[in-house]
Coordinates of C-alpha atoms and ligand atoms in Angstrom, one line a residue:
X1 CA 143.2 57.7 133.0
X2 CA 142.5 59.4 129.6
X3 CA 139.2 58.4 127.9
X4 CA 137.9 59.0 124.4
X5 CA 134.1 59.0 124.6
X6 CA 132.2 58.8 121.3
X7 CA 128.6 60.1 121.2
X8 CA 129.1 62.0 124.5
X9 CA 126.6 64.7 123.5
X10 CA 123.7 62.1 123.3
X11 CA 121.5 60.8 126.1
X12 CA 123.6 57.9 127.7
X13 CA 127.0 59.4 126.7
X14 CA 126.3 62.8 128.4
X15 CA 125.1 61.1 131.5
X16 CA 128.2 58.9 131.4
X17 CA 130.5 62.0 131.2
X18 CA 128.7 63.5 134.2
X19 CA 129.0 60.2 136.1
X20 CA 132.7 59.7 135.3
X21 CA 133.9 63.3 136.0
X22 CA 132.1 63.2 139.3
X23 CA 133.5 59.9 140.3
X24 CA 137.0 60.2 138.8
X25 CA 137.7 64.0 138.9
X26 CA 141.4 63.5 138.0
X27 CA 140.7 61.6 134.8
X28 CA 140.6 63.3 131.4
X29 CA 137.8 63.0 128.8
X30 CA 137.7 63.8 125.1
X31 CA 134.2 63.7 123.8
X32 CA 134.0 63.1 120.0
X33 CA 130.5 63.8 118.7
X34 CA 129.3 65.0 115.3
X35 CA 126.1 66.5 116.8
X36 CA 123.4 64.8 114.8
X37 CA 119.8 65.7 115.6
X38 CA 120.3 63.6 118.8
X39 CA 123.5 65.3 120.0
X40 CA 123.1 68.4 122.2
X41 CA 125.9 70.3 123.9
X42 CA 123.4 71.8 126.3
X43 CA 123.5 68.3 128.0
X44 CA 127.1 69.1 129.0
X45 CA 126.9 72.9 129.7
X46 CA 128.0 72.4 133.3
X47 CA 131.2 70.6 132.4
X48 CA 132.1 72.5 129.3
X49 CA 134.8 74.6 131.0
X50 CA 136.3 71.8 133.1
X51 CA 140.0 71.6 132.5
X52 CA 139.9 67.8 132.1
X53 CA 137.1 67.8 129.6
X54 CA 137.4 68.5 125.8
X55 CA 134.8 68.5 123.1
X56 CA 135.7 67.7 119.5
X57 CA 133.0 68.1 116.9
X58 CA 133.6 65.3 114.4
X59 CA 132.5 62.1 112.7
X60 CA 133.6 58.7 114.0
X61 CA 133.9 57.7 110.3
X62 CA 136.7 60.3 109.8
X63 CA 139.8 58.0 109.9
X64 CA 142.4 60.8 110.2
X65 CA 140.6 62.6 113.0
X66 CA 139.9 59.4 115.0
X67 CA 143.4 58.1 114.6
X68 CA 144.8 61.5 115.8
X69 CA 142.5 61.4 118.9
X70 CA 143.3 57.8 119.7
X71 CA 147.0 58.7 120.4
X72 CA 147.8 58.9 124.2
X73 CA 144.4 57.5 125.1
X74 CA 143.9 54.7 127.6
X75 CA 140.4 53.7 126.7
X76 CA 137.8 54.3 124.0
X77 CA 134.2 54.0 125.3
X78 CA 132.1 53.8 122.2
X79 CA 128.5 55.2 122.6
X80 CA 128.0 57.0 119.3
X81 CA 125.3 55.4 117.1
X82 CA 122.1 56.1 115.3
X83 CA 119.7 54.7 117.9
X84 CA 116.0 55.1 117.0
X85 CA 114.3 52.0 115.7
X86 CA 111.6 53.9 113.9
X87 CA 114.1 56.0 112.0
X88 CA 116.0 52.9 110.9
X89 CA 112.7 51.5 109.5
X90 CA 112.3 54.8 107.5
X91 CA 115.9 54.9 106.2
X92 CA 118.9 52.7 107.4
X93 CA 121.6 54.6 105.5
X94 CA 123.1 56.6 108.4
X95 CA 122.7 53.5 110.6
X96 CA 125.1 51.6 108.3
X97 CA 127.6 54.4 108.1
X98 CA 127.7 55.3 111.8
X99 CA 127.0 52.0 113.6
X100 CA 129.1 49.7 111.3
X101 CA 131.7 51.8 109.4
X102 CA 132.1 54.2 112.3
X103 CA 132.8 51.2 114.7
X104 CA 135.3 49.9 112.1
X105 CA 137.2 53.1 112.0
X106 CA 137.4 53.3 115.9
X107 CA 138.6 49.7 116.1
X108 CA 141.3 50.3 113.6
X109 CA 142.5 53.4 115.5
X110 CA 142.4 51.4 118.7
X111 CA 144.4 48.6 117.1
X112 CA 147.0 51.0 115.7
X113 CA 147.4 52.9 119.0
X114 CA 147.0 49.9 121.4
X115 CA 143.9 51.3 123.1
X116 CA 141.5 49.3 125.2
X117 CA 138.0 49.4 123.7
X118 CA 134.6 49.2 125.4
X119 CA 131.6 48.9 123.1
X120 CA 128.1 49.9 124.2
X121 CA 125.5 47.7 122.7
X122 CA 121.8 46.7 123.1
X123 CA 119.6 43.8 124.1
X124 CA 117.9 44.2 120.7
X125 CA 120.6 42.2 119.0
X126 CA 119.1 39.0 120.6
X127 CA 115.8 39.4 118.8
X128 CA 112.3 39.1 120.4
X129 CA 111.1 36.8 123.2
X130 CA 107.8 35.1 123.7
X131 CA 105.9 35.9 126.9
X132 CA 107.2 32.8 128.8
X133 CA 110.7 32.4 127.2
X134 CA 113.8 32.7 129.5
X135 CA 115.6 36.1 129.4
X136 CA 118.5 36.8 127.1
X137 CA 122.0 36.1 128.4
X138 CA 125.5 36.3 127.0
X139 CA 125.1 33.0 125.2
X140 CA 121.8 33.8 123.5
X141 CA 122.3 33.5 119.7
X142 CA 121.9 36.8 117.8
X143 CA 118.6 37.3 116.0
X144 CA 118.2 41.0 115.2
X145 CA 115.0 42.0 113.5
X146 CA 115.1 45.7 112.8
X147 CA 117.7 47.6 110.7
X148 CA 118.9 49.3 113.9
X149 CA 119.4 46.1 115.8
X150 CA 120.9 44.3 112.7
X151 CA 123.5 47.0 112.4
X152 CA 124.3 47.0 116.2
X153 CA 124.7 43.3 115.9
X154 CA 127.1 43.7 112.9
X155 CA 129.1 46.1 115.1
X156 CA 129.2 43.7 118.0
X157 CA 130.5 40.9 115.8
X158 CA 133.1 43.2 114.3
X159 CA 134.3 44.2 117.8
X160 CA 134.6 40.6 118.8
X161 CA 136.4 39.7 115.6
X162 CA 139.1 42.3 116.5
X163 CA 139.7 40.5 119.8
X164 CA 140.0 37.1 118.2
X165 CA 142.1 38.1 115.1
X166 CA 144.1 41.1 116.4
X167 CA 144.0 40.5 120.2
X168 CA 142.5 43.9 120.7
X169 CA 141.5 44.3 124.3
X170 CA 137.8 44.7 124.0
X171 CA 134.7 44.3 126.2
X172 CA 131.0 44.7 125.2
X173 CA 127.9 45.5 127.2
X174 CA 124.4 44.8 126.0
X175 CA 121.8 46.7 127.9
X176 CA 118.0 47.1 128.0
X177 CA 115.9 50.3 127.7
X178 CA 117.5 53.2 129.5
X179 CA 115.5 56.1 131.0
X180 CA 116.6 59.4 132.7
X181 CA 117.5 63.0 132.0
X182 CA 118.6 64.3 128.6
X183 CA 116.8 61.6 126.6
X184 CA 115.8 62.8 123.2
X185 CA 112.0 63.1 123.2
X186 CA 111.4 60.7 120.3
X187 CA 111.8 57.7 122.6
X188 CA 108.7 56.4 124.6
X189 CA 109.4 57.9 128.0
X190 CA 110.5 61.4 127.2
X191 CA 107.9 61.6 124.3
X192 CA 105.1 60.6 126.6
X193 CA 106.1 62.8 129.6
X194 CA 106.6 65.9 127.4
X195 CA 103.4 65.3 125.5
X196 CA 101.5 65.2 128.7
X197 CA 103.2 68.3 130.0
X198 CA 102.0 70.0 126.7
X199 CA 98.4 68.6 127.2
X200 CA 98.8 66.2 124.3
X201 CA 97.9 62.5 124.0
X202 CA 100.4 59.7 124.1
X203 CA 100.6 57.4 121.1
X204 CA 100.8 53.7 122.0
X205 CA 101.9 51.5 119.1
X206 CA 99.6 48.5 118.4
X207 CA 97.8 47.0 121.5
X208 CA 100.4 48.2 124.0
X209 CA 101.3 44.6 125.1
X210 CA 104.9 44.8 124.0
X211 CA 107.3 44.3 126.9
X212 CA 110.5 46.2 127.6
X213 CA 112.9 46.1 130.6
X214 CA 113.7 49.5 132.0
X215 CA 116.9 50.6 133.7
X216 CA 117.9 54.0 134.9
X217 CA 120.8 55.5 132.9
X218 CA 123.0 55.9 136.0
X219 CA 122.7 52.2 136.8
X220 CA 123.7 51.4 133.2
X221 CA 126.7 53.7 133.4
X222 CA 127.7 52.2 136.8
X223 CA 127.7 48.8 135.0
X224 CA 129.9 50.2 132.2
X225 CA 132.3 51.6 134.8
X226 CA 132.5 48.2 136.5
X227 CA 133.2 46.5 133.2
X228 CA 135.9 49.0 132.4
X229 CA 137.6 48.5 135.7
X230 CA 137.0 44.8 136.4
X231 CA 135.6 43.2 133.3
X232 CA 137.5 40.3 131.7
X233 CA 139.0 41.2 128.3
X234 CA 137.2 39.7 125.3
X235 CA 134.0 39.2 127.4
X236 CA 130.4 40.4 127.0
X237 CA 128.2 41.5 129.9
X238 CA 124.4 41.7 129.8
X239 CA 123.0 44.6 131.9
X240 CA 119.4 45.2 132.7
X241 CA 117.0 46.6 135.3
X242 CA 115.0 43.5 136.3
X243 CA 112.0 45.6 135.6
X244 CA 109.8 44.2 132.8
X245 CA 106.7 46.2 131.9
X246 CA 104.2 46.2 129.1
X247 CA 104.0 49.5 127.3
X248 CA 100.5 50.0 128.6
X249 CA 101.6 49.3 132.2
X250 CA 104.4 51.8 131.9
X251 CA 102.0 54.4 130.4
X252 CA 99.6 53.9 133.2
X253 CA 102.4 54.5 135.8
X254 CA 103.4 57.8 133.9
X255 CA 99.7 58.9 133.8
X256 CA 99.2 58.2 137.5
X257 CA 102.5 60.1 138.5
X258 CA 101.5 63.0 136.3
X259 CA 97.8 63.1 137.6
X260 CA 96.4 62.3 134.1
X261 CA 93.6 59.9 133.0
X262 CA 93.5 57.1 130.5
X263 CA 91.7 59.3 128.0
X264 CA 95.1 60.7 127.2
X265 CA 96.1 57.4 125.5
X266 CA 95.8 57.2 121.8
X267 CA 96.3 53.8 120.2
X268 CA 98.1 54.2 116.8
X269 CA 99.4 52.0 114.0
X270 CA 102.0 49.5 115.2
X271 CA 105.7 49.7 114.4
X272 CA 106.6 47.4 111.5
X273 CA 108.3 44.2 112.9
X274 CA 107.7 45.4 116.5
X275 CA 109.7 43.1 118.8
X276 CA 107.3 41.6 121.5
X277 CA 109.5 41.3 124.5
X278 CA 113.1 42.0 125.8
X279 CA 114.3 40.7 129.1
X280 CA 117.8 40.3 130.5
X281 CA 119.5 37.8 132.8
X282 CA 122.1 39.9 134.5
X283 CA 123.6 37.1 136.7
X284 CA 127.1 37.2 135.0
X285 CA 127.5 40.9 135.7
X286 CA 126.4 40.3 139.3
X287 CA 128.7 37.3 139.8
X288 CA 131.8 38.7 138.1
X289 CA 131.5 42.4 138.7
X290 CA 129.3 42.7 141.8
X291 CA 127.1 45.0 139.8
X292 CA 123.3 45.2 140.0
X293 CA 120.9 48.0 139.4
X294 CA 120.2 50.1 142.5
X295 CA 117.6 52.7 141.5
X296 CA 114.1 51.6 142.3
X297 CA 112.0 52.1 139.2
X298 CA 109.2 54.1 141.0
X299 CA 111.8 56.5 142.4
X300 CA 113.8 56.8 139.1
X301 CA 110.6 57.4 137.1
X302 CA 109.3 60.1 139.5
X303 CA 112.7 61.9 139.4
X304 CA 112.8 61.6 135.6
X305 CA 109.3 63.2 135.3
X306 CA 110.5 66.0 137.6
X307 CA 113.5 66.6 135.5
X308 CA 111.4 67.1 132.3
X309 CA 109.1 69.4 134.3
X310 CA 112.1 71.5 135.5
X311 CA 113.8 71.5 132.1
X312 CA 111.1 72.6 129.7
X313 CA 113.4 74.9 127.8
X314 CA 115.6 71.9 126.9
X315 CA 112.9 69.8 125.3
X316 CA 110.7 72.6 124.0
X317 CA 113.5 73.8 121.8
X318 CA 113.8 70.4 120.4
X319 CA 110.1 69.8 119.9
X320 CA 109.4 73.2 118.4
X321 CA 112.0 72.5 115.7
X322 CA 114.3 75.3 116.8
X323 CA 117.1 72.9 116.0
X324 CA 115.6 71.4 112.8
X325 CA 112.3 71.9 111.0
X326 CA 112.3 68.2 110.0
X327 CA 111.9 67.1 113.6
X328 CA 109.1 69.4 114.2
X329 CA 107.2 67.5 111.5
X330 CA 108.1 64.2 113.0
X331 CA 106.6 65.2 116.4
X332 CA 103.5 66.6 114.8
X333 CA 103.0 63.2 113.1
X334 CA 103.7 61.3 116.4
X335 CA 101.7 63.4 118.8
Ligands
NAD1 P1 121.5 59.0 121.3 O1 120.8 58.9 120.0 O2 120.8 59.8 122.4 O3 122.9 59.7 121.1 C1 123.8 59.3 120.1 C2 124.9 60.3 120.0 O4 125.9 59.8 119.0 C3 124.5 61.7 119.6 O5 125.1 62.6 120.5 C4 125.0 61.8 118.2 O6 125.3 63.2 117.8 C5 126.2 60.9 118.2 N1 126.6 60.4 116.9 C6 125.8 59.8 116.0 N2 126.4 59.5 114.9 C7 127.7 60.0 115.1 C8 128.9 59.9 114.2 N3 128.9 59.4 113.0 N4 130.0 60.5 114.7 C9 130.0 61.0 116.0 N5 129.0 61.1 116.8 C10 127.8 60.5 116.3 O7 121.8 57.6 121.8 P2 121.7 56.9 123.3 O8 120.3 56.5 123.5 O9 122.4 57.8 124.2 O10 122.6 55.6 123.0 C11 124.0 55.5 123.1 C12 124.5 54.1 122.9 O11 123.8 53.2 123.8 C13 124.2 53.6 121.5 O12 125.3 52.9 121.0 C14 122.9 52.7 121.6 O13 122.9 51.7 120.7 C15 123.2 52.2 123.0 N6 122.1 51.7 123.8 C16 121.0 52.6 124.0 C17 120.0 52.2 124.8 C18 118.8 53.1 125.1 O14 117.9 52.7 125.8 N7 118.9 54.4 124.7 C19 120.0 50.9 125.4 C20 121.1 50.0 125.1 C21 122.1 50.5 124.4
DAU2 O1 116.3 47.9 124.3 C1 117.3 48.9 124.1 C2 116.9 49.8 123.0 O2 115.9 50.7 123.6 C3 118.0 50.7 122.5 O3 118.9 49.9 121.9 C4 117.5 51.7 121.5 O4 118.5 52.6 121.1 C5 116.4 52.5 122.2 O5 115.8 53.4 121.3 C6 115.3 51.6 122.8 O6 114.6 51.0 121.7 P1 113.0 50.8 121.8 O7 112.5 50.6 120.4 O8 112.6 49.7 122.7 O9 112.6 52.2 122.4 P2 111.4 53.2 122.1 O10 111.4 54.2 123.2 O11 111.4 53.6 120.7 O12 110.1 52.3 122.3 C7 109.9 51.6 123.5 C8 108.6 50.8 123.3 O13 107.5 51.7 123.2 C9 108.5 49.9 122.1 O14 107.8 48.7 122.3 C10 107.8 50.8 121.0 C11 106.8 51.6 121.9 N1 106.4 52.9 121.5 C12 107.5 53.8 121.2 C13 107.2 55.1 120.8 C14 108.3 56.1 120.4 C15 105.1 53.3 121.5 O15 104.2 52.6 121.8 N2 104.9 54.6 121.1 C16 105.8 55.5 120.8 O16 105.5 56.7 120.4

């Protein structure tokens, strides 16, 4: 099988490439990534010289490039996106370009070249749950509330529209919060772990009572694998970790595993429009695909902390602004 992966130099995409090449060593992967601040080829240093892996630096909005790459491909797995909610609050321009127009360009190339399309999406398109409301499922109406989730929702609708109007063979997965190695240290888990390794405090937004469901990135990617191999065309599958935690509960677990006390917590201004709770009903994926998350959160979290401890060069370069001065300023503000 020949796959075109978009956004393969980011967190989930790079883990997906590792996962796929290990499990299917005879398959071929082209990784199309423009290398925004979140893209990092160091994530893929170990596969860079593999004969069945090729990196192409380019933008998914580049129609000619994308159309050329989509020839002789069996599947596009579309991970590329602007992904950080806080950045979308500051400026949603790049989110519109990449998440919506980029998805449109890929869909048109898939249509022209008869390519199966799997779209990676998020639970955030469903909005925010109250503490006792039932979890999201595939039938939950969309109610996105941040510029990021609104534009992911737009992309999801566009993908579905190509199935209905053009019969393009698509599938979609909506997943909850991922954690694991190679996650850019602007997201809660890597930011908090690396701050603590640097002796800095961890900034909790608001009162810390917001709830997220956490899934290890390898479990997410195993779910995507099952959808690619066994998913019904035109269908959406909700993936999650069955692991809801308030941000304060999660922070206390990190502090305990890292041998730090609660004096390292700093409560800061809340995120504007901060969604209260995400939770996912994964029974469709279980029933139809036989998929469920396997990695116990306590084990996955301990291993993830170990990874950041053992890969200080990776995140220190990012946080010191070696890649980009702007991000150094961002971290100084957050830390
Ligand atoms: P990330 O920010 O770590 O990586 C995104 C990658 O996309 C980067 O390598 C970046 O360079 C690339 N990219 C961005 N714009 C591009 C463009 N115009 N052309 C080509 N490449 C471009 O993101 P992530 O956390 O790995 O998320 C991957 C996907 O999974 C996204 O679609 C996201 O919405 C979705 N998702 C993420 C989570 C999560 O918890 N991180 C959960 C559910 C769904
Ligand atoms: O739910 C899936 C989504 O998870 C993905 O679609 C997004 O791409 C991904 O970024 C993530 O979004 P969140 O906004 O949930 O992740 P983030 O790590 O930014 O925040 C997690 C929770 O922690 C959220 O309630 C906000 C809070 N938070 C975050 C940061 C960065 C803090 O309290 N302090 C922080 O410094």
